[in-house]
C-alpha cells in the first residue's frame, strides 16, 4: 500500500475512533454523578480516618462544568474502547490474508478485557496511592486538593494501566503484520521485565514492594503469552516459506533450516 493510501486510511480510522469516543462521552455525561462520587470516595475515606479536613476543591465558577466534561470524555474512552481498539487493529493489519483476518475479532475480543483489566487494576491501586500521598500532609494541616488536578492524576493512572495491558495485542499485531518477528521479542525479554517493574514502581506510589510486584507480574505474564503466540505464528509462516523455497523469518535458507548442505 503506498504512503498516500496509508495516510488516507489513517485519517479514516482516526475519524471513526473519534466518532466512537464522542458517542461514549455522551453516555459518560449522564453517568457523571455516580462516577464522581466513586472518584471522591478514596479522599473521603482518608479524611474520615484522619479526622481532618481533606477534600476536593472547585476553584472557579466554570470548574464544575469543566470537570463534568473531562469526566464524560474519560468515561468515553473506557466505554468506546472496543470500537477504537478495533480501529487501531484494522489500521495496523490491513494486509492480512482472509484466514488471518478471522483472528482480528479474537484479538480485539482479547484486547478489550485486557484494557479494562488494566484500568480495574489501577482503580484497585488508587485508594492506596491516595492514602500514601495524603499521609505526607503534616498533622493539623488542611489538605484541599484541586479537583481537576486530582482528576488528571486518576485519568493518567487508569489509562496508563489500561494501555500497558494492551502491550500483548500490539506485539501480536506487529508480528502478524510482518514488522517484528518473535525472535526480536524473545531477545528483548530482559528489557521488557525491567520496563514492567519500572512502570509498576512509578505508577504505584506505595511504599511496599508487594503492590509493585502484583502490578508488574501480570504485565510480564502477558508479554510472554504474546511472545508464545508470535512464535506459533512465525512457525506457520516459516513452514510456508520453506515450502516455497524462501528464506525463513530468522534469515535461514531452506537448506540450512532443514539441515541439508547446499
Backbone as a ProteinNet text record, in pm:
[ID]
protein_1_A
[PRIMARY]
XXXXXXXXXXXXXXXXXXXXXXXXXXXXXXXXXXXXXXXXXXXXXXXXXXXXXXXXXXXXXXXXXXXXXXXXXXXXXXXXXXXXXXXXXXXXXXXXXXXXXXXXXXXXXXXXXXXXXXXXXXXXXXXXXXXXXXXXXXXXXXXXXXXXXXXXXXXXXXXXXXXXXXXXXXXXXXXXXXXXXXXXXXXXXXXXXXXXXXXXXXXXXXXXXXXXXXXXXXXXXXXXXXXXXXXXXXXXXXXXXXXXXXXXXXXXXXXXXXXXXX
[TERTIARY]
84.7	0	88.9	70.8	155.5	131	225.5	218.5	89.4	46.5	-75.8	-197	-201.8	-313.8	-309.4	-189.1	-175.3	-228	-194.8	-239.4	-391.2	-447.5	-593.1	-659.9	-601.9	-657.3	-645.1	-532	-513.7	-617.6	-640.3	-741.3	-879.7	-910.3	-1040.9	-1057.8	-955	-964	-969.8	-894.2	-898.9	-1036.3	-1096	-1229.8	-1331.3	-1325.4	-1417.3	-1393.1	-1264.6	-1233.5	-1285.3	-1264.6	-1312.4	-1464.3	-1528.8	-1674.8	-1726	-1662	-1699.9	-1673.8	-1562.3	-1530.6	-1637.7	-1686.2	-1790	-1919.6	-1953.9	-2073.7	-2056.7	-1937.8	-1911.4	-1914.2	-1867.6	-1867.8	-2009.3	-2098.9	-2238.8	-2298.1	-2267.8	-2314.9	-2250.3	-2118.9	-2048.5	-2102.5	-2157.8	-2215.3	-2326.3	-2408.8	-2520.5	-2478.1	-2354.7	-2304	-2213.7	-2209.4	-2112.9	-2129.9	-2251.6	-2273.2	-2223.5	-2265.8	-2214.9	-2064.5	-2013.8	-1870.2	-1788.7	-1831.9	-1756.9	-1760.6	-1873.1	-1880.6	-1781.4	-1767	-1669.7	-1527.2	-1502.2	-1369.3	-1333	-1431.7	-1407.8	-1398.3	-1445.3	-1453.7	-1318.9	-1209.4	-1080.1	-1038.7	-1064.7	-1031.2	-1117.9	-1245.6	-1335.5	-1296.7	-1253.2	-1213.9	-1091.9	-993.9	-874.4	-910.7	-999.4	-1042.4	-1110.5	-1192.4	-1260	-1161	-1058.8	-959.2	-876.1	-836.9	-750.8	-829.7	-960.2	-1041.4	-1002.8	-961	-916.5	-990.7	-978.1	-1040.1	-954.3	-996.3	-929.4	-1038.8	-1034.8	-1144.4	-1096.9	-1183.4	-1155.3	-1214.3	-1144.3	-1185.3	-1213	-1326.7	-1360.7	-1330	-1216.5	-1172	-1216	-1326.9	-1374.7	-1519.2	-1586	-1727.3	-1750.2	-1662.7	-1682.6	-1609.1	-1545.2	-1466.1	-1552.5	-1670.3	-1758.3	-1802.3	-1835.2	-1874	-1756.7	-1639.9	-1520.7	-1489.9	-1510	-1487.3	-1581.4	-1707.1	-1804	-1770.1	-1724.7	-1685.9	-1567.3	-1467.9	-1349.7	-1384.2	-1468.8	-1510.3	-1588.1	-1672.6	-1750	-1658.3	-1554.2	-1462.5	-1375.3	-1341.7	-1268	-1349.7	-1477.6	-1565.9	-1585.9	-1584.4	-1598.5	-1485.7	-1363.9	-1250.4	-1272.1	-1321.2	-1344	-1461	-1570.3	-1690.7	-1668.4	-1599	-1578.3	-1452.5	-1388.9	-1264.2	-1277.5	-1388.2	-1396	-1388	-1446.9	-1451.3	-1315.6	-1248.2	-1122.4	-1008.3	-1019.2	-918.3	-930.3	-1052.9	-1072.1	-1017.4	-1038.7	-986.6	-834.1	-771.9	-626.1	-580.6	-647.5	-610.9	-631.4	-742.7	-773.3	-671	-612.7	-511.1	-376	-340.3	-208.2	-199.1	-307.8	-302.1	-396.3	-375.6	-464.4	-428.6	-306	-261.1	-270.6	-350.6	-362.6	-440.3	-412.6	-490.2	-630.1	-716.4	-854.2	-859.5	-773.4	-771.3	-721.9	-616.9	-561.3	-656	-736.9	-834.7	-936.9	-958.5	-1050.5	-1001.1	-867.2	-811.1	-836.7	-868.3	-882.9	-988.9	-1101.3	-1208.7	-1168.3	-1091.4	-1045.3	-949.4	-858.8	-762.5	-829.8	-925.7	-999.8	-1079.7	-1136.5	-1208.8	-1119.9	-990.4	-896.4	-847.7	-834.1	-779.3	-871.2	-1000.9	-1095.2	-1091.6	-1106.4	-1097	-959.4	-853.1	-719.9	-711.3	-761.5	-760.8	-842.4	-959.5	-1044.6	-984.3	-913.3	-847.2	-735.3	-661.2	-558.5	-617.7	-729.5	-797.4	-849	-900.8	-950.6	-836.9	-720.4	-605.1	-562.1	-565.4	-532.3	-634.1	-761	-865.5	-845.8	-798.4	-770.5	-654.5	-553.8	-436.7	-462.2	-567.7	-592.7	-607.4	-689.4	-702.9	-570.3	-486	-355.9	-268	-273	-193	-239.6	-370.9	-425.6	-388.1	-401	-368.9	-222	-133	9.8	42.6	-9.9	23.5	-33.3	-152.7	-212.2	-142.5	-84.4	-14.8	105.3	152	262.8	215.7	83.4	31.8	60.5	123.5	154.5	27.2	39.6	-72.1	-120.9	-253.1	-312.8	-326.5	-263.6	-273	-396.5	-437	-553.5	-508.8	-561.7	-526.8	-648.9	-649.6	-758.3	-701.3	-735.4	-677.5	-764	-699.7	-772.2	-837.8	-966.5	-1043.5	-989.5	-951.3	-903.1	-765.6	-682.1	-552.2	-570.2	-661.7	-690.6	-744.8	-835.9	-892	-784.3	-694.6	-585.5	-498.1	-471.5	-392.7	-462.1	-592.4	-667.6	-672.3	-697.6	-707.3	-574.9	-464.1	-333.1	-307.3	-343.5	-320.1	-401.1	-530.3	-618.8	-582.8	-563.4	-533.7	-395.5	-299.7	-165.4	-168.3	-240.5	-250.3	-328.3	-435.2	-511.6	-429.4	-353.8	-270.6	-155.7	-102.3	5	-42.9	-167.9	-222	-255.4	-249.5	-267.9	-137.2	-27.7	102.4	99.9	42.8	45.6	-29.8	-139.4	-214.9	-131.6	-61.5	25	139.1	196.3	303.3	256.5	141.2	88.2	51.5	-4.1	-40.8	82.3	189.3	312.2	374	361.2	414.1	334	201.9	118.2	134.4	166	188.3	325.5	410	541.6	645.1	615.3	707.7	809.5	769.8	858.3	842.4	953.9	948.2	944.8	907.7	906.6	1047.5	1147.8	1285.9	1325	1276.9	1307.8	1243.6	1119	1054.7	1126.5	1172	1239.8	1372	1443.9	1572.4	1554.9	1439.1	1417.8	1344.1	1336.7	1255.2	1312.1	1442.1	1500.8	1462	1468.4	1427.4	1278.9	1201.3	1057.1	1026.8	1095.1	1074.9	1119.3	1234.6	1283.7	1183.6	1134.4	1038.5	910.4	865.5	742.1	755.7	869.6	887.6	908.8	978.6	995.1	860.3	780.3	646.6	562.7	567.9	489.7	536.1	666.9	719.5	677.8	674.2	638.9	489.2	408.6	263.6	193.1	261.8	201	283.9	257.5	338.5	306.9	331.5	311.9	446.5	466.5	597.2	629.1	527.7	552.8	585.5	672.7	710.8	604.3	515.5	413.7	323.4	278.5	190.8	261.6	388.2	464	474.9	504.1	518.5	385.2	276.8	144.7	102.6	152.7	123.1	214.5	342.1	439.2	422.9	387.8	379.9	275.6	154.1	60.6	111.8	180.3	234.1	340.7	428	530.4	466.1	363.6	295.7	231.8	168.3	106	210.9	328.7	436.4	475.3	490.3	534	422.4	298.6	187.1	185.9	202.2	206.9	327.9	440.7	559.2	532	460.1	425.1	335.7	237.7	150.2	230.7	323	407.3	495.4	548.2	633.7	555.3	432.2	348.8	317.4	290.1	262	384.2	502.3	624.4	655.1	623.5	647.5	562	436.1	349.7	399.5	442.9	493.4	619.8	708.1	832.7	807.6	709.1	676.6	629.2	549	501.3	615.2	706.4	818.8	915.1	934.6	1021.6	962.3	831.5	766	779.7	790.4	805.3	951.2	1044.6	1186.6	1241.2	1175	1216.4	1288.3	1372.4	1435.3	1329.3	1359.9	1267.9	1277.6	1189.8	1188	1315.9	1384.7	1510	1630.1	1605.2	1714.5	1779.9	1731.2	1790.2	1739.1	1829.1	1787.5	1721.4	1641.9	1572.9	1664.7	1782.2	1870.2	1930.2	1951.9	2004.4	1898.8	1775.4	1668.7	1638.3	1658.7	1627.3	1748.2	1865.5	1984.4	2059.2	2017.7	2084.2	2198	2290	2402.3	2376.5	2422.1	2398.5	2490.1
-119.1	0	125.1	218.4	338.9	428.4	524.2	612.5	692.5	743.5	823.9	742.3	617.8	531.7	505.1	489.9	471.3	593.5	712.5	835.1	850.4	814.9	821.4	723.1	603.3	502.3	547.4	609.5	659.2	765.2	857.9	961.4	901.2	801	735.2	666.7	594.9	522.8	619.6	728.8	828.1	893.2	921.2	980.2	887.1	759.2	663	647.1	647.6	634.3	754.2	874.5	996.2	998.1	951.9	946.2	853.9	739.9	648.5	707.8	781.8	847.4	949.3	1024.4	1124.1	1057.3	945.9	873.7	823.7	771.6	726.9	841.5	959.3	1075.8	1121.5	1109.5	1145.9	1054.4	925.5	832.6	865.9	898.6	931.6	1056	1148.3	1271.1	1238.3	1140.2	1105	1015.7	965.3	882.5	962	1092.9	1175.6	1166.5	1179.1	1186.5	1062.7	940.8	824	803.1	835.9	816.8	914.6	1041.1	1138.3	1101	1049.5	1005.8	893.4	802.3	693.9	747.1	847	907.5	978.8	1039.3	1116.7	1029	905.3	820.1	794.9	767.2	747.2	868	989.2	1110.3	1119	1089.9	1094.4	990.1	873.5	768.2	810.9	870.8	916.3	1028.5	1117.6	1227.1	1171.9	1068.3	1007.7	937.7	874.9	805.8	904	1013.1	1110.5	1210.4	1221	1317.6	1460.5	1487.6	1620.7	1664.1	1791.9	1846	1812.4	1712.1	1670.3	1656.5	1740.4	1742.9	1794	1780.8	1834.1	1973.8	2059.2	2199.3	2235.4	2300.6	2351.6	2501.1	2537.1	2676.2	2745.5	2817	2889.6	2856.8	2951.3	2931.8	2819.7	2808.5	2709.1	2578.6	2565.2	2446.3	2321.5	2331.9	2215.2	2166.1	2260.6	2222.4	2159.9	2221.1	2167.1	2027.6	2007.5	1876.6	1772.7	1808.1	1713	1676.8	1774.6	1747	1651.1	1674.4	1588.2	1447.4	1434.9	1301.8	1231.2	1306.3	1247.1	1190.3	1266	1216.2	1102.3	1108.1	998.4	869.7	878.5	762.5	722	821.9	790.5	702.6	727.6	643.9	500	483.1	348.4	280.3	352.8	293	255.1	341.1	316.3	235.3	179	105.2	-8.1	-84.7	-187.5	-128.6	-11	49.6	103.9	185.6	244.4	142.6	37.6	-68.3	-142.3	-164.9	-229.1	-141.7	-9.6	80.1	75.7	67.5	55.2	-72.9	-182.3	-311.5	-310.6	-252.9	-250.4	-168.2	-66.6	13.5	-56.4	-123.2	-186	-308.1	-380.7	-507.6	-507.7	-416	-415.4	-520.4	-577.5	-669	-814.9	-848.7	-987.7	-1068.7	-1199.6	-1288.1	-1304.1	-1367.5	-1384.8	-1468.4	-1570.4	-1655.2	-1577.2	-1498	-1420.8	-1310.8	-1258.4	-1157.2	-1214.6	-1344.9	-1407.1	-1398.6	-1387	-1372.7	-1234	-1136.9	-998.3	-987.4	-1051.9	-1042.5	-1106.8	-1216.1	-1281.2	-1190.5	-1122.6	-1035.6	-912.3	-856.3	-742.6	-786.8	-908.7	-962.6	-981.4	-1006.7	-1018	-881.5	-787.5	-656.1	-577.7	-585.3	-506.6	-548.1	-677.5	-713.5	-685.7	-694.5	-662	-514.7	-428.9	-285.5	-254.7	-314.4	-290.8	-352.4	-464.8	-525.4	-435	-374.1	-279.6	-159.1	-109.5	2.8	-36.8	-159.3	-206.7	-221.8	-267.6	-280	-143.2	-42.3	93.8	144	113.2	154.4	87.1	-38	-110.2	-44.3	4.2	66.1	210.2	272.1	413.7	448.3	377.1	415.3	414.3	314.8	310.3	426.9	461.9	574.6	705.1	725.2	846.7	853.4	740.9	738.1	771.1	714	739.9	887	943.8	1081.7	1179.6	1153.6	1243.1	1228.9	1112.1	1092	1184.6	1242.9	1338	1473	1491.9	1616.4	1620.2	1724.2	1730.9	1728.9	1676.7	1673.9	1815.4	1831.4	1960.8	2050.1	2010.4	2090.1	2047.1	2131.6	2104.6	2073.6	1965.9	1926.1	1947.7	2058.8	2090.3	2077	1968.5	1934.4	1989.4	2047.6	2095.9	1977.5	1989.4	1878.3	1836.8	1931.8	1897.9	1831.7	1874.6	1808.9	1664.8	1642.6	1506.3	1421.8	1477.7	1402.5	1367.2	1459.6	1431.6	1317.7	1315.9	1208.7	1074.6	1068.8	943.7	899.5	992.3	956.6	901.9	966.3	916.2	776.7	754.8	624.8	516.3	540.3	439.4	412.5	517.9	499.8	438.6	474.2	417.5	267.1	223.6	80.2	10.2	71.9	11.1	-7.3	96.3	87.9	-10.8	-19.7	-115.2	-258.1	-284.1	-418.5	-448.4	-347.1	-369.7	-410.6	-413.7	-448.3	-580.3	-689.3	-814.8	-807	-732.6	-718.4	-643.6	-538.5	-464.3	-551.7	-632.3	-723.4	-819.4	-878.9	-974.9	-905.5	-785.6	-712.3	-682.1	-635	-605.2	-731.4	-842.2	-968.9	-1018.3	-1013.5	-1058.8	-970	-842.3	-751.1	-769.3	-855.1	-881.3	-775.8	-691.2	-583.3	-625.6	-713	-759	-909.6	-981.4	-1126.9	-1167.6	-1293	-1346.2	-1346	-1367.9	-1366.7	-1232.1	-1124.3	-991	-970.9	-1013.8	-1003.7	-1091.5	-1209.1	-1300.8	-1242.3	-1178.4	-1120	-1001.2	-938.6	-821.8	-851	-980.4	-1013	-953	-941	-882.1	-735.1	-663.8	-523.2	-510.2	-604	-599.5	-612.8	-703.5	-721.4	-596.9	-541.5	-421.2	-306.3	-286.2	-178.2	-202.1	-327	-358.2	-321.7	-354.4	-325.2	-175.8	-109.2	35.7	105.3	61.6	117.9	97	-24.3	-53.8	30.8	51.3	131.2	276.6	328.8	469.6	491.8	400.6	420.4	375.6	307	268.5	330.4	455.9	525	480.5	351.8	297.3	248.7	249.6	214.9	66.2	-20.2	-163.7	-220.6	-324.4	-389.3	-485.8	-528.8	-626.4	-570.2	-446.3	-384.9	-371.9	-330.1	-316.8	-451.1	-557.1	-689.7	-738.6	-713.5	-757.5	-685	-565.8	-491.7	-536.6	-559.6	-593.2	-735.2	-829.6	-969.6	-993.7	-938	-958.3	-902.4	-787.5	-730	-822.1	-875.5	-969.6	-1096.1	-1146.2	-1266.3	-1245.9	-1130.4	-1101.1	-1090.8	-1039.9	-1029.6	-1168	-1263.1	-1396.5	-1473.9	-1448.4	-1510.4	-1461.5	-1330	-1274.9	-1327.7	-1344.7	-1399.7	-1540.3	-1620.2	-1754.4	-1753.2	-1662.1	-1651.1	-1609.8	-1515.3	-1471.6	-1585.5	-1666.7	-1778.2	-1881.4	-1910.9	-2005.1	-1952.1	-1821.1	-1761.2	-1766.7	-1735	-1738.2	-1879.9	-1979	-2117	-2153.8	-2112.4	-2139.9	-2066.7	-1942.1	-1865.7	-1929.1	-1975.2	-2036.5	-2165.7	-2243.3	-2365.5	-2332.9	-2227.5	-2187	-2135.2	-2058.7	-2003.4	-2114.3	-2214.2	-2326	-2403.7	-2421.1	-2492.3	-2416.6	-2284.3	-2201.7	-2177.9	-2233.6	-2216.2	-2080.4	-2010.7	-1877.4	-1883.6	-1781.8	-1777.1	-1762.9	-1816.3	-1804.5	-1665.3	-1637.4	-1506.2	-1478.3	-1584	-1565.2	-1554.6	-1559.1	-1539.3	-1666.1	-1784.1	-1909.1	-1943.7	-2000.7	-2050.4	-2186.4	-2230.7	-2358	-2475.7	-2481.9	-2594.1	-2590.1	-2468.4	-2456.1	-2494.6	-2457.1	-2484.5	-2632.3	-2707.3	-2848.8	-2935	-2870.6	-2945.9	-2999.4	-2961.1	-3007.3	-2914.1	-2961.4	-2879.1	-2833.6	-2713.6	-2661.2	-2728.5
0	0	0	-94.1	-98.7	21.7	40.7	157.2	159.5	44.1	39.5	85.4	41.5	83	232.5	288.4	433.5	508.3	459.7	525.7	517.4	402.9	388.6	483.3	492.1	583	728.5	762.9	898.9	932.5	840.7	863.7	881.3	800.5	809.9	945.1	989	1117.1	1234.4	1227.1	1334.5	1342.7	1228.4	1227.3	1293.1	1259.7	1317.9	1468	1508.9	1651.2	1730.5	1676.7	1744.2	1749.9	1645.2	1643.9	1754.3	1768.6	1876.6	2013.6	2026	2152.9	2189.8	2092.1	2119.3	2165.8	2104.3	2147	2290.7	2322.2	2459.2	2558	2515.7	2604.2	2635.6	2538	2563.2	2670.1	2660.3	2763.5	2898	2894.7	3018.2	3085.5	3006.3	3063.7	3162.7	3131.4	3217.4	3334.6	3329.8	3439.4	3532.8	3515.5	3587.5	3738.7	3788.3	3933.8	4007.6	3971.2	4045.4	4026.4	3908.2	3884.9	3967.5	3974.4	4053.5	4201.9	4249.3	4388.7	4415.5	4319.7	4335	4330.8	4244.5	4237.7	4367.8	4430.3	4551.6	4676	4666.8	4784.8	4852.5	4777.2	4846.1	4930	4882	4957.4	5083	5070.1	5185.9	5290.8	5245.5	5339.5	5421.5	5354.8	5426.5	5523.3	5482.1	5569.4	5694.4	5677.4	5791.8	5884.3	5827.2	5909.3	5991.1	5929.3	5997.8	6081.3	6057.6	6130	6100.1	5977.1	5937.1	5812	5778.3	5660	5537.8	5464.7	5341.5	5236.7	5136.4	5040.3	4906.2	4806	4673.9	4661.7	4589.3	4578.7	4432.9	4410.7	4277.4	4276.8	4219	4219.9	4092.2	4098.6	3981.3	3950.2	3883.7	3853	3753.3	3653.7	3547.4	3573.2	3689.7	3716.5	3722.2	3783.9	3795.6	3658	3568.1	3432.6	3358.6	3370.9	3306	3357.8	3486.7	3547.8	3488.1	3471.4	3417.2	3273.2	3194.9	3057	3052.5	3137.4	3138.1	3182.5	3284.7	3329.7	3219.1	3147.4	3038.4	2930.9	2892.6	2789.9	2843.4	2971.2	3033.1	3027.3	3061.7	3051.5	2906.4	2815.9	2674.4	2623.7	2671.4	2632.3	2678.6	2800.2	2853	2783.4	2766.7	2708.2	2562.2	2488	2344.6	2316.3	2419.2	2398.8	2296.8	2292.9	2187.2	2047	2028.9	1896.8	1854.1	1940.2	1896.1	1895.4	1978	1970.4	1837.3	1793.4	1663.1	1550.1	1558.3	1455.1	1450.9	1568.1	1573.8	1506.7	1540.3	1481.5	1330.2	1285.4	1143.1	1064.4	1127.3	1058.3	1055.5	1166.7	1175.4	1085.4	1066.9	993.8	873.1	776.9	659.9	556	563.5	459.6	497.1	595.8	636.2	532.6	530.4	445.7	504.2	426.7	472.1	599.5	604.7	724.6	845	822.9	934	978.7	885.7	924.8	1022.8	1014.6	1108.4	1251.6	1268	1401.3	1459.7	1374.4	1420.9	1529.2	1506.1	1604.5	1736.8	1728.4	1850.8	1926.7	1854.7	1920.8	1980.2	1905.7	1960.4	2082.6	2073.9	2188.7	2310.2	2286.7	2398.7	2444.3	2348.6	2382.2	2474.3	2449.4	2530	2677	2710.1	2852.5	2912.1	2829.8	2881.4	2918.6	2830.9	2860.1	2985.2	2995.3	3111.5	3238.2	3222.4	3338.3	3390.2	3298.1	3340.3	3410.2	3357.8	3422.4	3560.3	3571.7	3701.6	3801.5	3754.1	3843	3894.9	3808.2	3851.5	3952.9	3930.9	4025.4	4161	4157.8	4282.9	4357.8	4284.2	4347.7	4389	4337	4362.6	4510.5	4589.2	4731.1	4806.5	4780.6	4848	4805	4676.8	4628.8	4692.3	4698.8	4759.8	4907.5	4976.4	5119.8	5143.3	5062	5079	5056.4	4948.4	4915.9	5018.6	5068.4	5167.7	5302.5	5327.9	5455.5	5472.1	5363.9	5374.9	5430.1	5439	5495.5	5645.8	5697.7	5841.3	5926.7	6046.7	6140.1	6169.7	6167	6194.3	6073.6	5961.4	5839.3	5759.4	5668.6	5585	5443.1	5387.5	5251.7	5162.1	5091.5	4998.6	4858	4792.1	4662.5	4549.9	4450.5	4334	4263.8	4235.4	4178.8	4042.3	3960.1	3826.6	3832.2	3926.2	3942.8	3986	4077.5	4123.5	4009.2	3929.3	3817.2	3716	3688	3593.6	3644.3	3773.4	3833.3	3814.4	3841.4	3827.9	3681.9	3590.6	3449.1	3397.6	3433.9	3389.4	3443.4	3568.8	3630.5	3560.4	3542.2	3482.8	3337.2	3258.2	3117.1	3095.5	3180.2	3166.1	3189.1	3291.2	3317.3	3206.1	3159.4	3051.8	2926	2888.1	2768.8	2787.8	2909.8	2936.4	2914.9	2949.4	2931.1	2785.5	2698.4	2555	2487.3	2562.9	2505.7	2429.5	2484.8	2408.2	2277.3	2273.2	2148.3	2044.7	2087.7	1996.2	1946.5	2035.2	1995.3	1886.8	1908.7	1812.5	1681.4	1689.9	1568.6	1484	1546.9	1473.7	1415.3	1487.8	1438.3	1317.9	1327.5	1217.1	1094.4	1118	1006.5	943.7	1003.4	948.8	982.2	1082.2	1117.7	1223.6	1315.3	1422.8	1435.8	1434.7	1447.6	1593.8	1616.7	1753.2	1812.2	1725.2	1773.1	1831.2	1769.9	1822.1	1958.2	1973.6	2105	2207.1	2162.9	2254.8	2302.6	2215.5	2254.7	2349	2349.1	2434.9	2562.6	2604	2721.8	2850	2861.1	2982.5	2995.6	2883	2885.4	2915.8	2865.9	2891.3	3040.1	3107.4	3251.3	3327.2	3287.4	3354	3338.2	3217	3192.2	3270.7	3279.4	3353	3500.4	3561.3	3703.7	3727.2	3635.8	3649.8	3635.8	3538.8	3519.8	3645.3	3701.3	3822	3939.5	3951.3	4061.6	4050.5	3928.3	3907.9	3923.8	3869.7	3865.1	3992.5	4083	4210.7	4323.1	4356.1	4456.6	4598.9	4625.5	4759.3	4812	4943.1	4997.2	4996.7	4977.7	4985.7	4848.8	4850.4	4724.7	4675.8	4763.6	4725	4616.3	4633.9	4533.8	4400.1	4402.4	4278.3	4207.4	4282.2	4221.5	4165.5	4238.9	4193.1	4065.6	4044.7	3921.5	3808.2	3838	3734.1	3681.7	3767.7	3725.1	3615.8	3624.9	3513.2	3380.8	3384.7	3261.5	3202.4	3288.3	3240.3	3184.3	3255	3208.2	3071.8	3052	2923.2	2812.5	2846.1	2746.7	2695.9	2787.6	2747	2677.4	2714	2641.1	2496.8	2478.6	2343.3	2266.4	2335.1	2271.9	2220	2298.3	2253.8	2130.8	2127.2	2010.4	1887	1905.4	1793.2	1743	1835.6	1795.7	1715.4	1756.6	1681.1	1541.9	1534.4	1403.2	1313.3	1367.5	1287.2	1240.2	1323.8	1283.5	1162.3	1161.6	1046.7	922.3	941.6	827.9	772	859.5	814.6	737.5	781.6	708.3	567.5	555.2	423.5	337.4	398.2	321.8	280.2	366.1	329.6	212.6	214.4	104.7	-26.3	-17.6	-137.6	-174.2	-92.5	-121	-84.3	8.8	50.9	185.2	216.5	349	457.6	575.4	687.4	747.3	844.2	908.1	985.1	1030.1	1102.8	1011.5	881.7	787	738.1	782.4	736.3	596.5	517.1	384.6	401.5	303.6	317.8	346	280.2	304.9	443.7	498.6	634.6	736.6	712.3	807.2	813.2	702.2	702.1	732.3	753.2	788.1	666.9	544.2	424.8	388.9	310.7	266.1	124.5	94.5	-39.6	-138.7
[MASK]
++++++++++++++++++++++++++++++++++++++++++++++++++++++++++++++++++++++++++++++++++++++++++++++++++++++++++++++++++++++++++++++++++++++++++++++++++++++++++++++++++++++++++++++++++++++++++++++++++++++++++++++++++++++++++++++++++++++++++++++++++++++++++++++++++++++

